[in-house]
mmCIF file of C-alpha atoms in Angstrom:
data_model
loop_
_atom_site.group_PDB
_atom_site.id
_atom_site.type_symbol
_atom_site.label_atom_id
_atom_site.label_comp_id
_atom_site.label_asym_id
_atom_site.label_seq_id
_atom_site.Cartn_x
_atom_site.Cartn_y
_atom_site.Cartn_z
ATOM 1 C CA MET A 1 117.997 -114.726 44.891
ATOM 2 C CA HIS A 2 119.568 -113.474 41.723
ATOM 3 C CA PRO A 3 117.575 -112.648 38.716
ATOM 4 C CA ASP A 4 118.776 -114.759 36.375
ATOM 5 C CA SER A 5 117.654 -117.437 38.635
ATOM 6 C CA THR A 6 114.351 -116.169 38.722
ATOM 7 C CA TRP A 7 114.177 -115.469 35.211
ATOM 8 C CA MET A 8 114.847 -119.379 34.617
ATOM 9 C CA ARG A 9 112.436 -120.533 36.917
ATOM 10 C CA SER A 10 109.939 -118.385 35.570
ATOM 11 C CA LYS A 11 110.890 -119.826 32.269
ATOM 12 C CA GLU A 12 110.189 -123.541 33.295
ATOM 13 C CA MET A 13 107.052 -122.381 34.876
ATOM 14 C CA THR A 14 105.433 -120.426 31.619
ATOM 15 C CA VAL A 15 102.062 -121.614 29.638
ATOM 16 C CA THR A 16 101.053 -120.959 26.458
ATOM 17 C CA VAL A 17 97.390 -120.131 25.796
ATOM 18 C CA GLN A 18 95.964 -121.306 22.552
ATOM 19 C CA PRO A 19 95.926 -118.123 20.418
ATOM 20 C CA SER A 20 92.950 -116.500 18.874
ATOM 21 C CA SER A 21 91.581 -117.810 15.833
ATOM 22 C CA ARG A 22 93.249 -115.608 13.436
ATOM 23 C CA SER A 23 95.758 -117.143 10.720
ATOM 24 C CA MET A 24 98.949 -118.351 12.192
ATOM 25 C CA SER A 25 100.478 -117.294 9.358
ATOM 26 C CA GLU A 26 100.039 -113.731 10.277
ATOM 27 C CA THR A 27 103.071 -112.279 12.050
ATOM 28 C CA PRO A 28 102.138 -109.684 15.218
ATOM 29 C CA THR A 29 103.443 -106.365 14.692
ATOM 30 C CA THR A 30 103.716 -105.381 18.397
ATOM 31 C CA ARG A 31 104.888 -107.584 21.310
ATOM 32 C CA ILE A 32 103.357 -106.975 24.677
ATOM 33 C CA LEU A 33 104.017 -107.417 27.936
ATOM 34 C CA VAL A 34 100.965 -107.098 30.345
ATOM 35 C CA GLY A 35 101.461 -106.869 34.243
ATOM 36 C CA TYR A 36 98.599 -108.834 35.271
ATOM 37 C CA ASP A 37 97.289 -109.532 38.936
ATOM 38 C CA GLY A 38 93.871 -110.299 38.626
ATOM 39 C CA SER A 39 92.219 -106.958 39.260
ATOM 40 C CA GLN A 40 89.771 -105.042 37.517
ATOM 41 C CA SER A 41 92.337 -102.090 36.647
ATOM 42 C CA ALA A 42 94.619 -104.780 34.965
ATOM 43 C CA SER A 43 91.918 -106.529 33.310
ATOM 44 C CA ALA A 44 90.743 -103.389 32.142
ATOM 45 C CA ALA A 45 94.305 -102.907 30.660
ATOM 46 C CA ILE A 46 93.975 -105.528 28.760
ATOM 47 C CA GLU A 47 90.590 -104.559 27.227
ATOM 48 C CA ILE A 48 92.233 -100.938 26.481
ATOM 49 C CA GLY A 49 95.379 -102.392 25.626
ATOM 50 C CA ALA A 50 93.675 -104.560 22.939
ATOM 51 C CA ALA A 51 91.304 -101.880 21.584
ATOM 52 C CA LEU A 52 94.149 -99.528 20.781
ATOM 53 C CA LEU A 53 96.999 -102.018 19.309
ATOM 54 C CA PRO A 54 94.797 -105.166 18.021
ATOM 55 C CA GLU A 55 96.487 -108.440 16.903
ATOM 56 C CA ALA A 56 99.307 -108.036 18.938
ATOM 57 C CA GLU A 57 101.614 -110.881 20.436
ATOM 58 C CA ALA A 58 101.066 -110.470 24.331
ATOM 59 C CA TRP A 59 102.542 -112.094 27.746
ATOM 60 C CA ILE A 60 100.249 -111.991 30.569
ATOM 61 C CA GLY A 61 103.045 -111.409 33.099
ATOM 62 C CA HIS A 62 101.776 -112.472 36.708
ATOM 63 C CA LEU A 63 104.388 -111.536 39.771
ATOM 64 C CA TRP A 64 103.609 -114.233 42.376
ATOM 65 C CA THR A 65 104.574 -112.166 45.735
ATOM 66 C CA PRO A 66 104.940 -113.179 49.467
ATOM 67 C CA PRO A 67 103.178 -114.517 50.730
ATOM 68 C CA PHE A 68 102.696 -116.742 47.759
ATOM 69 C CA ALA A 69 99.065 -117.728 48.107
ATOM 70 C CA SER A 70 95.604 -116.220 48.688
ATOM 71 C CA GLU A 71 94.409 -115.494 52.428
ATOM 72 C CA PRO A 72 91.757 -118.328 52.303
ATOM 73 C CA LEU A 73 94.295 -120.734 50.839
ATOM 74 C CA ARG A 74 96.550 -120.281 53.559
ATOM 75 C CA GLN A 75 94.334 -120.537 56.245
ATOM 76 C CA ARG A 76 92.981 -124.039 54.720
ATOM 77 C CA LEU A 77 96.893 -125.375 54.331
ATOM 78 C CA TRP A 78 97.222 -124.363 57.790
ATOM 79 C CA LYS A 79 94.673 -126.278 59.107
ATOM 80 C CA GLY A 80 95.208 -129.145 57.325
ATOM 81 C CA ALA A 81 99.474 -129.165 57.897
ATOM 82 C CA ALA A 82 100.704 -131.393 60.583
ATOM 83 C CA ALA A 83 104.308 -129.480 60.729
ATOM 84 C CA VAL A 84 105.556 -125.431 59.398
ATOM 85 C CA ASN A 85 107.556 -127.736 56.916
ATOM 86 C CA GLU A 86 104.798 -129.698 55.525
ATOM 87 C CA PHE A 87 102.825 -126.011 55.546
ATOM 88 C CA VAL A 88 105.530 -124.249 53.542
ATOM 89 C CA ASP A 89 105.661 -127.123 51.068
ATOM 90 C CA ALA A 90 101.799 -127.047 50.559
ATOM 91 C CA ILE A 91 102.087 -123.052 49.998
ATOM 92 C CA GLU A 92 104.526 -123.646 47.543
ATOM 93 C CA ARG A 93 102.985 -126.248 45.840
ATOM 94 C CA GLU A 94 99.323 -125.010 45.826
ATOM 95 C CA GLY A 95 100.845 -121.106 45.418
ATOM 96 C CA ALA A 96 101.907 -121.894 42.066
ATOM 97 C CA GLY A 97 98.808 -123.460 41.173
ATOM 98 C CA GLU A 98 97.141 -120.206 41.987
ATOM 99 C CA ALA A 99 99.393 -118.183 40.337
ATOM 100 C CA HIS A 100 99.140 -119.877 36.986
ATOM 101 C CA ARG A 101 95.791 -120.139 36.986
ATOM 102 C CA LEU A 102 95.717 -116.551 37.539
ATOM 103 C CA ALA A 103 97.944 -115.296 34.653
ATOM 104 C CA ALA A 104 95.689 -117.984 32.595
ATOM 105 C CA MET A 105 92.465 -116.068 33.333
ATOM 106 C CA GLY A 106 94.421 -112.770 32.272
ATOM 107 C CA ALA A 107 95.307 -114.565 29.064
ATOM 108 C CA THR A 108 91.788 -115.615 28.363
ATOM 109 C CA LEU A 109 90.899 -112.345 28.701
ATOM 110 C CA ALA A 110 93.652 -111.391 26.182
ATOM 111 C CA VAL A 111 92.684 -114.145 23.676
ATOM 112 C CA ALA A 112 89.091 -113.134 23.521
ATOM 113 C CA ALA A 113 90.413 -109.458 22.540
ATOM 114 C CA ASP A 114 91.869 -111.398 19.261
ATOM 115 C CA TRP A 115 95.656 -111.043 21.105
ATOM 116 C CA ASP A 116 97.971 -114.173 20.645
ATOM 117 C CA ALA A 117 98.557 -114.603 24.583
ATOM 118 C CA HIS A 118 100.984 -116.302 26.634
ATOM 119 C CA THR A 119 101.377 -116.333 30.417
ATOM 120 C CA LEU A 120 104.834 -116.083 32.422
ATOM 121 C CA VAL A 121 104.463 -116.279 35.897
ATOM 122 C CA GLU A 122 107.639 -114.336 37.767
ATOM 123 C CA ARG A 123 108.242 -115.300 41.640
ATOM 124 C CA THR A 124 109.469 -111.884 43.577
ATOM 125 C CA TYR A 125 110.175 -110.622 46.978
ATOM 126 C CA GLY A 126 108.792 -106.914 46.489
ATOM 127 C CA GLY A 127 109.130 -104.167 44.395
ATOM 128 C CA GLU A 128 106.880 -105.469 41.887
ATOM 129 C CA GLY A 129 107.398 -102.901 39.393
ATOM 130 C CA VAL A 130 110.855 -102.829 39.443
ATOM 131 C CA HIS A 131 110.653 -106.419 38.677
ATOM 132 C CA LEU A 132 108.322 -106.080 35.977
ATOM 133 C CA THR A 133 110.708 -103.980 34.325
ATOM 134 C CA GLN A 134 113.435 -106.160 34.784
ATOM 135 C CA VAL A 135 111.389 -109.186 33.193
ATOM 136 C CA ALA A 136 110.774 -106.201 30.356
ATOM 137 C CA GLU A 137 114.449 -106.335 29.577
ATOM 138 C CA LYS A 138 114.980 -110.340 29.015
ATOM 139 C CA LEU A 139 111.319 -110.052 27.249
ATOM 140 C CA ASP A 140 112.441 -106.995 24.785
ATOM 141 C CA PRO A 141 108.413 -106.200 24.185
ATOM 142 C CA ASP A 142 107.686 -103.008 21.941
ATOM 143 C CA LEU A 143 105.386 -101.858 24.988
ATOM 144 C CA ILE A 144 104.506 -102.422 28.792
ATOM 145 C CA VAL A 145 100.745 -102.495 29.775
ATOM 146 C CA VAL A 146 99.834 -101.983 33.183
ATOM 147 C CA GLY A 147 96.428 -101.009 34.776
ATOM 148 C CA SER A 148 96.338 -98.177 37.470
ATOM 149 C CA ARG A 149 93.462 -97.754 39.969
ATOM 150 C CA GLY A 150 93.072 -93.889 39.179
ATOM 151 C CA LEU A 151 94.459 -92.402 42.576
ATOM 152 C CA GLY A 152 94.695 -88.699 42.879
ATOM 153 C CA GLY A 153 96.680 -86.652 45.178
ATOM 154 C CA ALA A 154 98.299 -87.549 47.785
ATOM 155 C CA LYS A 155 97.767 -90.953 47.634
ATOM 156 C CA ALA A 156 99.000 -90.855 44.383
ATOM 157 C CA VAL A 157 102.276 -89.610 45.484
ATOM 158 C CA LEU A 158 104.878 -92.475 45.816
ATOM 159 C CA GLY A 159 104.853 -96.393 45.535
ATOM 160 C CA SER A 160 102.285 -97.595 42.819
ATOM 161 C CA VAL A 161 103.159 -100.401 40.769
ATOM 162 C CA SER A 162 102.575 -98.385 37.380
ATOM 163 C CA ASP A 163 104.556 -95.287 39.001
ATOM 164 C CA MET A 164 107.626 -97.689 39.393
ATOM 165 C CA VAL A 165 107.136 -99.125 36.143
ATOM 166 C CA VAL A 166 106.932 -95.692 34.206
ATOM 167 C CA HIS A 167 110.011 -94.327 36.452
ATOM 168 C CA TYR A 168 112.349 -97.488 35.645
ATOM 169 C CA ALA A 169 111.125 -99.036 32.302
ATOM 170 C CA ALA A 170 113.469 -98.289 29.311
ATOM 171 C CA ARG A 171 110.502 -98.699 26.755
ATOM 172 C CA PRO A 172 106.907 -97.070 26.451
ATOM 173 C CA VAL A 173 104.450 -97.939 28.813
ATOM 174 C CA LEU A 174 100.798 -97.710 28.666
ATOM 175 C CA VAL A 175 98.602 -97.003 31.774
ATOM 176 C CA VAL A 176 95.449 -97.487 31.708
ATOM 177 C CA PRO A 177 93.090 -95.800 34.335
ATOM 178 C CA HIS A 178 90.536 -97.427 36.177
ATOM 179 C CA PRO A 179 87.295 -96.837 36.347
ATOM 180 C CA LEU A 180 86.927 -95.178 32.881
ATOM 181 C CA LEU A 181 83.496 -93.842 32.029
ATOM 182 C CA MET A 182 81.563 -95.334 28.800
ATOM 183 C CA ALA A 183 82.440 -92.313 26.490
ATOM 184 C CA GLU A 184 85.782 -92.478 27.336
ATOM 185 C CA ARG A 185 86.050 -95.972 26.500
ATOM 186 C CA ALA A 186 84.064 -95.216 23.377
ATOM 187 C CA ASP A 187 87.174 -92.707 22.615
ATOM 188 C CA VAL A 188 89.745 -95.244 22.803
ATOM 189 C CA THR A 189 88.562 -96.966 19.412
ATOM 190 C CA ASP A 190 88.663 -94.148 16.998
ATOM 191 C CA GLY A 191 90.010 -90.826 19.013
ATOM 192 C CA PRO A 192 92.959 -88.962 18.048
ATOM 193 C CA ILE A 193 96.454 -89.720 19.507
ATOM 194 C CA ILE A 194 97.441 -86.451 21.692
ATOM 195 C CA ILE A 195 101.146 -85.835 22.288
ATOM 196 C CA GLY A 196 102.334 -83.519 24.681
ATOM 197 C CA TRP A 197 104.832 -81.310 22.730
ATOM 198 C CA ASP A 198 107.712 -79.152 24.551
ATOM 199 C CA GLY A 199 110.677 -79.968 21.328
ATOM 200 C CA SER A 200 112.624 -81.966 23.943
ATOM 201 C CA ALA A 201 114.017 -85.299 23.025
ATOM 202 C CA GLY A 202 111.479 -86.956 24.860
ATOM 203 C CA ALA A 203 108.934 -85.439 23.000
ATOM 204 C CA GLN A 204 110.499 -86.454 20.152
ATOM 205 C CA ALA A 205 110.948 -90.003 21.346
ATOM 206 C CA ALA A 206 107.018 -89.753 22.048
ATOM 207 C CA LEU A 207 106.581 -88.907 18.584
ATOM 208 C CA ALA A 208 108.598 -91.530 17.307
ATOM 209 C CA ALA A 209 107.384 -94.337 19.373
ATOM 210 C CA VAL A 210 103.604 -93.296 18.100
ATOM 211 C CA ALA A 211 104.678 -93.569 14.401
ATOM 212 C CA ARG A 212 106.036 -96.873 15.155
ATOM 213 C CA LEU A 213 103.318 -98.526 17.197
ATOM 214 C CA PHE A 214 100.181 -96.171 15.703
ATOM 215 C CA PRO A 215 100.884 -95.938 12.278
ATOM 216 C CA THR A 216 97.186 -95.524 11.020
ATOM 217 C CA ARG A 217 96.148 -93.319 13.856
ATOM 218 C CA THR A 218 95.218 -89.396 13.715
ATOM 219 C CA VAL A 219 98.089 -87.915 16.067
ATOM 220 C CA GLU A 220 97.696 -84.136 17.177
ATOM 221 C CA LEU A 221 100.852 -82.286 18.691
ATOM 222 C CA ALA A 222 99.577 -79.981 21.752
ATOM 223 C CA SER A 223 102.340 -77.825 23.176
ATOM 224 C CA VAL A 224 101.357 -76.375 26.783
ATOM 225 C CA ASN A 225 102.540 -72.776 27.161
ATOM 226 C CA GLN A 226 103.126 -70.776 30.261
ATOM 227 C CA GLY A 227 103.347 -67.298 30.524
ATOM 228 C CA ASP A 228 105.599 -65.597 27.358
ATOM 229 C CA GLN A 229 106.912 -68.940 26.541
ATOM 230 C CA HIS A 230 106.779 -69.805 22.493
ATOM 231 C CA THR A 231 105.268 -73.126 21.184
ATOM 232 C CA PRO A 232 108.059 -74.927 20.102
ATOM 233 C CA SER A 233 108.029 -76.274 16.186
ATOM 234 C CA ALA A 234 107.815 -79.486 14.973
ATOM 235 C CA GLY A 235 109.238 -80.011 11.595
ATOM 236 C CA SER A 236 106.227 -80.975 8.865
ATOM 237 C CA HIS A 237 103.566 -81.583 12.209
ATOM 238 C CA ASP A 238 101.063 -78.815 13.213
ATOM 239 C CA VAL A 239 101.320 -78.042 16.932
ATOM 240 C CA ILE A 240 98.633 -76.494 18.733
ATOM 241 C CA PRO A 241 99.160 -73.949 20.947
ATOM 242 C CA LEU A 242 97.320 -74.382 24.439
ATOM 243 C CA ALA A 243 97.390 -71.824 27.261
ATOM 244 C CA ALA A 244 98.251 -73.336 30.726
ATOM 245 C CA HIS A 245 95.236 -72.919 33.170
ATOM 246 C CA GLY A 246 94.612 -73.407 37.028
ATOM 247 C CA ARG A 247 96.829 -72.450 40.178
ATOM 248 C CA HIS A 248 98.751 -75.609 41.151
ATOM 249 C CA ALA A 249 102.162 -75.997 43.343
ATOM 250 C CA THR A 250 103.724 -77.165 40.497
ATOM 251 C CA ALA A 251 104.254 -76.387 37.239
ATOM 252 C CA ALA A 252 104.231 -80.204 36.019
ATOM 253 C CA ARG A 253 100.318 -80.110 37.597
ATOM 254 C CA ALA A 254 99.540 -77.464 35.410
ATOM 255 C CA VAL A 255 100.712 -78.720 32.221
ATOM 256 C CA ALA A 256 99.266 -81.995 32.936
ATOM 257 C CA GLU A 257 95.816 -80.847 33.807
ATOM 258 C CA THR A 258 95.773 -78.609 30.629
ATOM 259 C CA LEU A 259 96.771 -81.564 28.357
ATOM 260 C CA ALA A 260 93.992 -83.573 30.110
ATOM 261 C CA GLY A 261 91.546 -80.892 29.310
ATOM 262 C CA HIS A 262 92.548 -80.658 26.038
ATOM 263 C CA ALA A 263 92.314 -84.611 25.518
ATOM 264 C CA ARG A 264 88.914 -84.480 26.862
ATOM 265 C CA HIS A 265 87.601 -81.620 24.685
ATOM 266 C CA ARG A 266 89.183 -83.818 21.640
ATOM 267 C CA ARG A 267 87.857 -86.926 22.581
ATOM 268 C CA ALA A 268 91.246 -88.401 22.823
ATOM 269 C CA ALA A 269 92.065 -92.224 22.432
ATOM 270 C CA LEU A 270 95.350 -91.986 23.798
ATOM 271 C CA VAL A 271 97.438 -89.081 25.357
ATOM 272 C CA VAL A 272 101.324 -89.714 24.928
ATOM 273 C CA VAL A 273 104.494 -87.913 26.993
ATOM 274 C CA GLY A 274 107.963 -88.277 27.197
ATOM 275 C CA SER A 275 109.720 -88.787 30.511
ATOM 276 C CA ARG A 276 113.366 -86.968 31.369
ATOM 277 C CA GLY A 277 114.150 -90.447 33.007
ATOM 278 C CA ARG A 278 115.199 -89.165 36.302
ATOM 279 C CA SER A 279 115.659 -91.440 39.216
ATOM 280 C CA ALA A 280 112.185 -92.626 40.975
ATOM 281 C CA VAL A 281 112.207 -90.546 44.063
ATOM 282 C CA ARG A 282 113.263 -87.521 42.536
ATOM 283 C CA GLU A 283 110.880 -87.421 40.023
ATOM 284 C CA ALA A 284 107.720 -88.370 42.248
ATOM 285 C CA LEU A 285 108.512 -86.018 44.249
ATOM 286 C CA LEU A 286 109.051 -83.057 42.062
ATOM 287 C CA GLY A 287 105.949 -83.964 40.328
ATOM 288 C CA SER A 288 107.197 -84.409 36.376
ATOM 289 C CA VAL A 289 104.824 -83.837 33.542
ATOM 290 C CA ALA A 290 104.603 -87.638 32.879
ATOM 291 C CA VAL A 291 103.975 -88.581 36.500
ATOM 292 C CA ALA A 292 101.229 -85.873 36.843
ATOM 293 C CA THR A 293 99.305 -86.700 33.360
ATOM 294 C CA VAL A 294 99.386 -90.193 34.677
ATOM 295 C CA HIS A 295 97.692 -89.215 37.851
ATOM 296 C CA HIS A 296 95.171 -86.977 36.389
ATOM 297 C CA ALA A 297 94.243 -87.695 33.068
ATOM 298 C CA HIS A 298 91.196 -90.172 32.970
ATOM 299 C CA ARG A 299 92.232 -92.056 29.795
ATOM 300 C CA PRO A 300 95.264 -94.102 28.582
ATOM 301 C CA ILE A 301 98.636 -92.484 29.169
ATOM 302 C CA MET A 302 101.624 -93.597 27.315
ATOM 303 C CA VAL A 303 105.080 -92.521 28.739
ATOM 304 C CA VAL A 304 108.268 -92.723 26.347
ATOM 305 C CA PRO A 305 111.470 -92.793 28.007
ATOM 306 C CA HIS A 306 114.446 -90.905 25.653
ATOM 307 C CA VAL A 307 117.307 -92.339 27.670
ATOM 308 C CA THR A 308 118.161 -95.902 29.102
ATOM 309 C CA SER A 309 116.566 -96.416 32.567
ATOM 310 C CA PRO A 310 119.125 -96.616 35.375
ATOM 311 C CA ASP A 311 120.164 -100.169 36.480
ATOM 312 C CA VAL A 312 117.850 -101.920 38.987
ATOM 313 C CA SER A 313 119.121 -104.992 38.975
#
């Protein structure tokens, strides 16, 4: 199905949830697209996202994927269907209702967190992460928020939705790992924001994004130096030099774990890194700092691209 046709279908299916009780005359400063699948990690992403960016306007996006209904619902419909065509029609009807109810549950969580929330249901036939970035190109939010189930090591190499969103999105992506400990959740409220700094275009884009999205938060720049590397300057900003520690197969993993350790020590609310914007498979296999940080830092991570994402249409 052509992307435009799925978008038009989703617009017709979109349901708006009543906003929070704050004044409707206030204009939200941040537009957010949340990838929501009903999981605990997706619910945690809404909670943490709202703590970092209160009073934003959010679209709770649910991707309606094959087989387009939960297994209990399919079993019940199959037993009651007289023919295959009747079963398919029932799946379309009941599955759509189930998808909208799920999105509405996410929007209810968002409203409770003081976001102005809308639901958006998109039908997709696979590749949820890439499809979510296509939705973002249409909606043009300031930020995409997704949850991560916190897989590490070999289990996190390829294929997760959050990985694909990070790789393909042409805008900042906030990845919230699950589960977070109580102390890590508390840090989100008033901890500093740590930016991984190497002087690159990606790091500069990360600094600009933080200034735009979090203008009142304390920001610290940290540079992980390996060997005889010098700490790159950042204009008027101070940069904290960190010596890379640990022995890993890739330099990216060492940098990511050093940043993660520094973030724990500083009780950071958020770690921000720039992405070099390479292809999804290449970057995942090589283990970029952005991907390694997403996988190994047990606190929210924002990945900021500095180049336009590749065409994923």
